[in-house]
Amino acid sequence: MKKSILILSFIVFLLKSKTFAQGDQRITRGEYTLDFLDNSTFITEELAQKLANTFFEVYPKMVKAFNPDATKTVILSIDTNYKKVAISGKGKILIGANWLSQHQEDTDLVTHELMHIVQDFKAMGPEWLLEGLADCGRFQYGLNNVAADWSLPSVDPRQHYRMGYRVTARFLLWVDKYQKPNTIAQLNTQLKNNTYTSESWKQITGKNVDELWALYLTNKDID
């Protein structure tokens, strides 16, 4: 039910007619454009600039690496009516203004959401994998993770790859480095083409995901 409400709220956001108000702006650098919308009164110009710079720094690299056909125009909306952290899809990112004002160093939440946009998957795969891949993007391309005190967690036997986000990201990065190079890229491609199945792990690495996880718990380094 919680996930359904979240999806519904984002659909409403996507369907809303967006008009530019005072303080909103369109920024174009080369072939990339950011429509920056903000209905709050407390996001500083410095913070807004950091968010915009994050887009122009990391998004072109992601497009080149994962999907050259991804949209070149993205809407970034900071909204006081959105009470959660962030959500994205179809070239649009929605960020909760209240949350952002309390976590001003966490500008790479945009990097995470941009990874979702550039992937542009045809169908929804497992949520834990989608969020893990997006946090791989944040780990690899993020600009301000240290200042935000954001890092990958240490391995703990109480974890599970289905936890998603940073736990899954660390696992994916380990698989990519120590088991089969380009696993992350191949998983992204299969999800984008809607060919991903539970058998994809064995096809790519020679082991199923549970075998990989068991091995990961005893070989913890990703440095």
Tab-separated table of C-alpha atoms in Angstrom:
chain	number	residue	atom	x	y	z
A	1	MET	CA	0.000	0.000	0.000
A	2	LYS	CA	2.816	2.425	0.940
A	3	LYS	CA	4.555	1.887	-2.414
A	4	SER	CA	1.260	2.342	-4.291
A	5	ILE	CA	0.653	5.682	-2.563
A	6	LEU	CA	4.185	6.803	-3.423
A	7	ILE	CA	3.741	5.883	-7.089
A	8	LEU	CA	0.353	7.612	-7.216
A	9	SER	CA	1.772	10.814	-5.746
A	10	PHE	CA	4.520	10.823	-8.362
A	11	ILE	CA	2.035	10.234	-11.192
A	12	VAL	CA	0.186	13.334	-9.990
A	13	PHE	CA	3.479	15.220	-10.107
A	14	LEU	CA	4.174	14.041	-13.659
A	15	LEU	CA	0.712	15.041	-14.859
A	16	LYS	CA	0.733	18.506	-13.322
A	17	SER	CA	1.102	21.389	-15.734
A	18	LYS	CA	4.405	23.018	-14.857
A	19	THR	CA	4.666	26.789	-15.099
A	20	PHE	CA	7.741	28.832	-14.294
A	21	ALA	CA	7.435	31.098	-11.262
A	22	GLN	CA	9.819	33.694	-9.884
A	23	GLY	CA	13.059	31.940	-9.004
A	24	ASP	CA	12.510	29.083	-11.446
A	25	GLN	CA	14.888	28.887	-14.358
A	26	ARG	CA	15.941	26.971	-17.434
A	27	ILE	CA	19.682	26.334	-17.649
A	28	THR	CA	21.329	25.030	-20.807
A	29	ARG	CA	24.934	23.979	-21.161
A	30	GLY	CA	25.828	22.439	-24.482
A	31	GLU	CA	23.248	19.812	-25.425
A	32	TYR	CA	21.909	19.413	-21.870
A	33	THR	CA	19.117	21.436	-20.269
A	34	LEU	CA	17.904	21.583	-16.671
A	35	ASP	CA	14.523	23.047	-15.785
A	36	PHE	CA	14.930	24.031	-12.139
A	37	LEU	CA	11.667	24.576	-10.237
A	38	ASP	CA	11.415	25.554	-6.565
A	39	ASN	CA	8.243	26.567	-4.738
A	40	SER	CA	9.994	26.990	-1.376
A	41	THR	CA	11.462	30.147	0.128
A	42	PHE	CA	14.368	28.600	2.010
A	43	ILE	CA	16.554	26.855	-0.588
A	44	THR	CA	19.579	29.121	-0.916
A	45	GLU	CA	21.023	30.218	-4.223
A	46	GLU	CA	24.251	28.417	-3.311
A	47	LEU	CA	22.427	25.124	-2.723
A	48	ALA	CA	20.421	25.506	-5.919
A	49	GLN	CA	23.653	26.083	-7.829
A	50	LYS	CA	25.245	22.958	-6.306
A	51	LEU	CA	22.265	20.880	-7.417
A	52	ALA	CA	22.450	22.307	-10.938
A	53	ASN	CA	26.204	21.762	-11.124
A	54	THR	CA	25.712	18.161	-10.017
A	55	PHE	CA	23.355	17.595	-12.933
A	56	PHE	CA	25.705	19.042	-15.528
A	57	GLU	CA	28.753	17.276	-14.103
A	58	VAL	CA	27.417	13.740	-13.649
A	59	TYR	CA	24.494	13.303	-16.027
A	60	PRO	CA	26.429	13.496	-19.322
A	61	LYS	CA	28.859	10.857	-17.993
A	62	MET	CA	25.958	8.563	-17.090
A	63	VAL	CA	24.332	9.044	-20.479
A	64	LYS	CA	27.572	8.152	-22.232
A	65	ALA	CA	28.128	5.080	-20.057
A	66	PHE	CA	24.619	3.622	-19.890
A	67	ASN	CA	22.184	5.106	-22.410
A	68	PRO	CA	23.207	7.510	-25.193
A	69	ASP	CA	19.533	7.874	-26.123
A	70	ALA	CA	18.490	9.200	-22.702
A	71	THR	CA	16.674	12.523	-22.557
A	72	LYS	CA	18.904	15.586	-22.663
A	73	THR	CA	16.370	17.735	-20.775
A	74	VAL	CA	15.566	17.055	-17.112
A	75	ILE	CA	13.122	18.761	-14.750
A	76	LEU	CA	14.312	19.138	-11.162
A	77	SER	CA	11.467	20.239	-8.887
A	78	ILE	CA	11.923	21.148	-5.222
A	79	ASP	CA	8.481	21.047	-3.657
A	80	THR	CA	7.240	21.829	-0.143
A	81	ASN	CA	4.205	19.620	-0.755
A	82	TYR	CA	6.343	16.497	-1.175
A	83	LYS	CA	7.035	15.104	2.277
A	84	LYS	CA	9.487	12.340	1.394
A	85	VAL	CA	13.074	12.539	0.121
A	86	ALA	CA	13.044	12.198	-3.667
A	87	ILE	CA	11.514	10.276	-6.548
A	88	SER	CA	12.074	10.322	-10.288
A	89	GLY	CA	10.928	9.087	-13.678
A	90	LYS	CA	10.311	10.150	-17.276
A	91	GLY	CA	12.922	12.891	-17.156
A	92	LYS	CA	11.661	14.452	-13.916
A	93	ILE	CA	13.017	14.539	-10.361
A	94	LEU	CA	10.918	15.575	-7.369
A	95	ILE	CA	12.706	16.478	-4.113
A	96	GLY	CA	11.069	17.258	-0.785
A	97	ALA	CA	12.013	20.844	0.080
A	98	ASN	CA	11.727	20.345	3.830
A	99	TRP	CA	13.977	17.303	3.738
A	100	LEU	CA	16.553	19.017	1.535
A	101	SER	CA	16.694	22.069	3.780
A	102	GLN	CA	17.686	19.790	6.669
A	103	HIS	CA	20.274	17.805	4.644
A	104	GLN	CA	21.907	20.459	2.501
A	105	GLU	CA	25.120	18.519	1.865
A	106	ASP	CA	23.195	15.583	0.395
A	107	THR	CA	23.249	17.006	-3.114
A	108	ASP	CA	24.131	13.617	-4.586
A	109	LEU	CA	20.597	12.436	-3.966
A	110	VAL	CA	20.251	14.048	-7.405
A	111	THR	CA	22.979	11.719	-8.689
A	112	HIS	CA	20.988	8.708	-7.458
A	113	GLU	CA	17.804	9.940	-9.147
A	114	LEU	CA	19.622	10.826	-12.367
A	115	MET	CA	20.760	7.215	-12.570
A	116	HIS	CA	17.106	6.169	-12.612
A	117	ILE	CA	16.372	8.646	-15.383
A	118	VAL	CA	19.272	7.626	-17.594
A	119	GLN	CA	18.391	3.940	-17.219
A	120	ASP	CA	14.876	4.537	-18.575
A	121	PHE	CA	13.901	0.908	-18.039
A	122	LYS	CA	11.048	-0.443	-20.167
A	123	ALA	CA	9.641	-2.433	-17.250
A	124	MET	CA	10.099	-2.509	-13.497
A	125	GLY	CA	12.593	-5.071	-12.276
A	126	PRO	CA	13.108	-6.025	-8.630
A	127	GLU	CA	13.019	-2.841	-6.548
A	128	TRP	CA	16.084	-3.868	-4.532
A	129	LEU	CA	18.106	-4.205	-7.737
A	130	LEU	CA	16.893	-0.911	-9.220
A	131	GLU	CA	17.819	1.000	-6.078
A	132	GLY	CA	21.106	-0.849	-5.698
A	133	LEU	CA	22.118	0.052	-9.245
A	134	ALA	CA	21.172	3.688	-8.654
A	135	ASP	CA	23.371	3.784	-5.558
A	136	CYS	CA	26.178	2.246	-7.616
A	137	GLY	CA	25.782	5.332	-9.792
A	138	ARG	CA	25.920	7.576	-6.751
A	139	PHE	CA	29.057	5.815	-5.495
A	140	GLN	CA	30.797	6.019	-8.867
A	141	TYR	CA	29.742	9.526	-9.966
A	142	GLY	CA	28.833	11.372	-6.759
A	143	LEU	CA	30.549	14.691	-6.072
A	144	ASN	CA	29.680	15.402	-2.449
A	145	ASN	CA	29.275	12.026	-0.769
A	146	VAL	CA	31.997	12.625	1.811
A	147	ALA	CA	30.540	15.936	2.986
A	148	ALA	CA	27.107	14.300	3.153
A	149	ASP	CA	28.542	11.465	5.279
A	150	TRP	CA	27.284	9.013	2.670
A	151	SER	CA	29.251	5.802	2.166
A	152	LEU	CA	28.789	2.124	1.480
A	153	PRO	CA	28.154	0.083	4.631
A	154	SER	CA	30.476	-2.562	5.998
A	155	VAL	CA	29.444	-6.128	5.295
A	156	ASP	CA	27.269	-7.644	7.996
A	157	PRO	CA	25.841	-11.191	7.994
A	158	ARG	CA	22.507	-9.705	9.062
A	159	GLN	CA	22.278	-7.912	5.725
A	160	HIS	CA	20.651	-9.285	2.596
A	161	TYR	CA	21.020	-8.214	-1.001
A	162	ARG	CA	17.270	-7.582	-1.135
A	163	MET	CA	17.725	-4.656	1.260
A	164	GLY	CA	18.509	-2.544	-1.796
A	165	TYR	CA	20.230	0.835	-1.917
A	166	ARG	CA	23.753	0.939	-0.403
A	167	VAL	CA	23.774	-2.680	0.782
A	168	THR	CA	22.964	-3.938	-2.701
A	169	ALA	CA	25.266	-1.378	-4.318
A	170	ARG	CA	28.266	-2.633	-2.379
A	171	PHE	CA	27.416	-6.204	-3.354
A	172	LEU	CA	27.048	-5.268	-7.022
A	173	LEU	CA	30.369	-3.423	-7.031
A	174	TRP	CA	32.057	-6.457	-5.473
A	175	VAL	CA	30.551	-8.799	-8.086
A	176	ASP	CA	31.669	-6.434	-10.837
A	177	LYS	CA	35.234	-6.256	-9.533
A	178	TYR	CA	35.896	-9.735	-8.208
A	179	GLN	CA	33.556	-12.074	-10.062
A	180	LYS	CA	32.656	-10.789	-13.524
A	181	PRO	CA	33.620	-7.419	-15.029
A	182	ASN	CA	30.760	-5.411	-16.546
A	183	THR	CA	28.096	-7.194	-14.504
A	184	ILE	CA	26.581	-3.817	-13.557
A	185	ALA	CA	26.479	-2.688	-17.183
A	186	GLN	CA	24.947	-5.981	-18.325
A	187	LEU	CA	22.269	-5.899	-15.629
A	188	ASN	CA	21.416	-2.342	-16.628
A	189	THR	CA	21.139	-3.365	-20.271
A	190	GLN	CA	18.885	-6.327	-19.523
A	191	LEU	CA	16.609	-4.228	-17.317
A	192	LYS	CA	16.456	-1.530	-19.992
A	193	ASN	CA	15.526	-4.084	-22.658
A	194	ASN	CA	13.118	-5.923	-20.340
A	195	THR	CA	15.075	-9.172	-20.654
A	196	TYR	CA	16.145	-9.445	-17.006
A	197	THR	CA	15.126	-12.598	-15.115
A	198	SER	CA	16.366	-14.340	-11.995
A	199	GLU	CA	18.539	-16.421	-14.342
A	200	SER	CA	20.418	-13.332	-15.518
A	201	TRP	CA	22.945	-13.619	-12.687
A	202	LYS	CA	23.993	-17.128	-13.730
A	203	GLN	CA	24.074	-16.141	-17.401
A	204	ILE	CA	26.374	-13.215	-16.657
A	205	THR	CA	28.576	-14.540	-13.841
A	206	GLY	CA	28.195	-18.328	-13.865
A	207	LYS	CA	26.642	-18.243	-10.374
A	208	ASN	CA	23.145	-17.452	-9.163
A	209	VAL	CA	22.596	-14.434	-6.925
A	210	ASP	CA	22.393	-16.450	-3.701
A	211	GLU	CA	25.683	-18.216	-4.479
A	212	LEU	CA	27.288	-14.849	-5.149
A	213	TRP	CA	25.936	-13.392	-1.908
A	214	ALA	CA	27.240	-16.312	0.145
A	215	LEU	CA	30.668	-15.845	-1.411
A	216	TYR	CA	30.491	-12.079	-0.879
A	217	LEU	CA	29.983	-12.523	2.858
A	218	THR	CA	33.364	-14.235	3.107
A	219	ASN	CA	35.219	-11.906	0.683
A	220	LYS	CA	34.347	-8.419	1.777
A	221	ASP	CA	36.812	-6.078	0.080
A	222	ILE	CA	35.822	-3.797	-2.782
A	223	ASP	CA	38.776	-1.390	-2.598
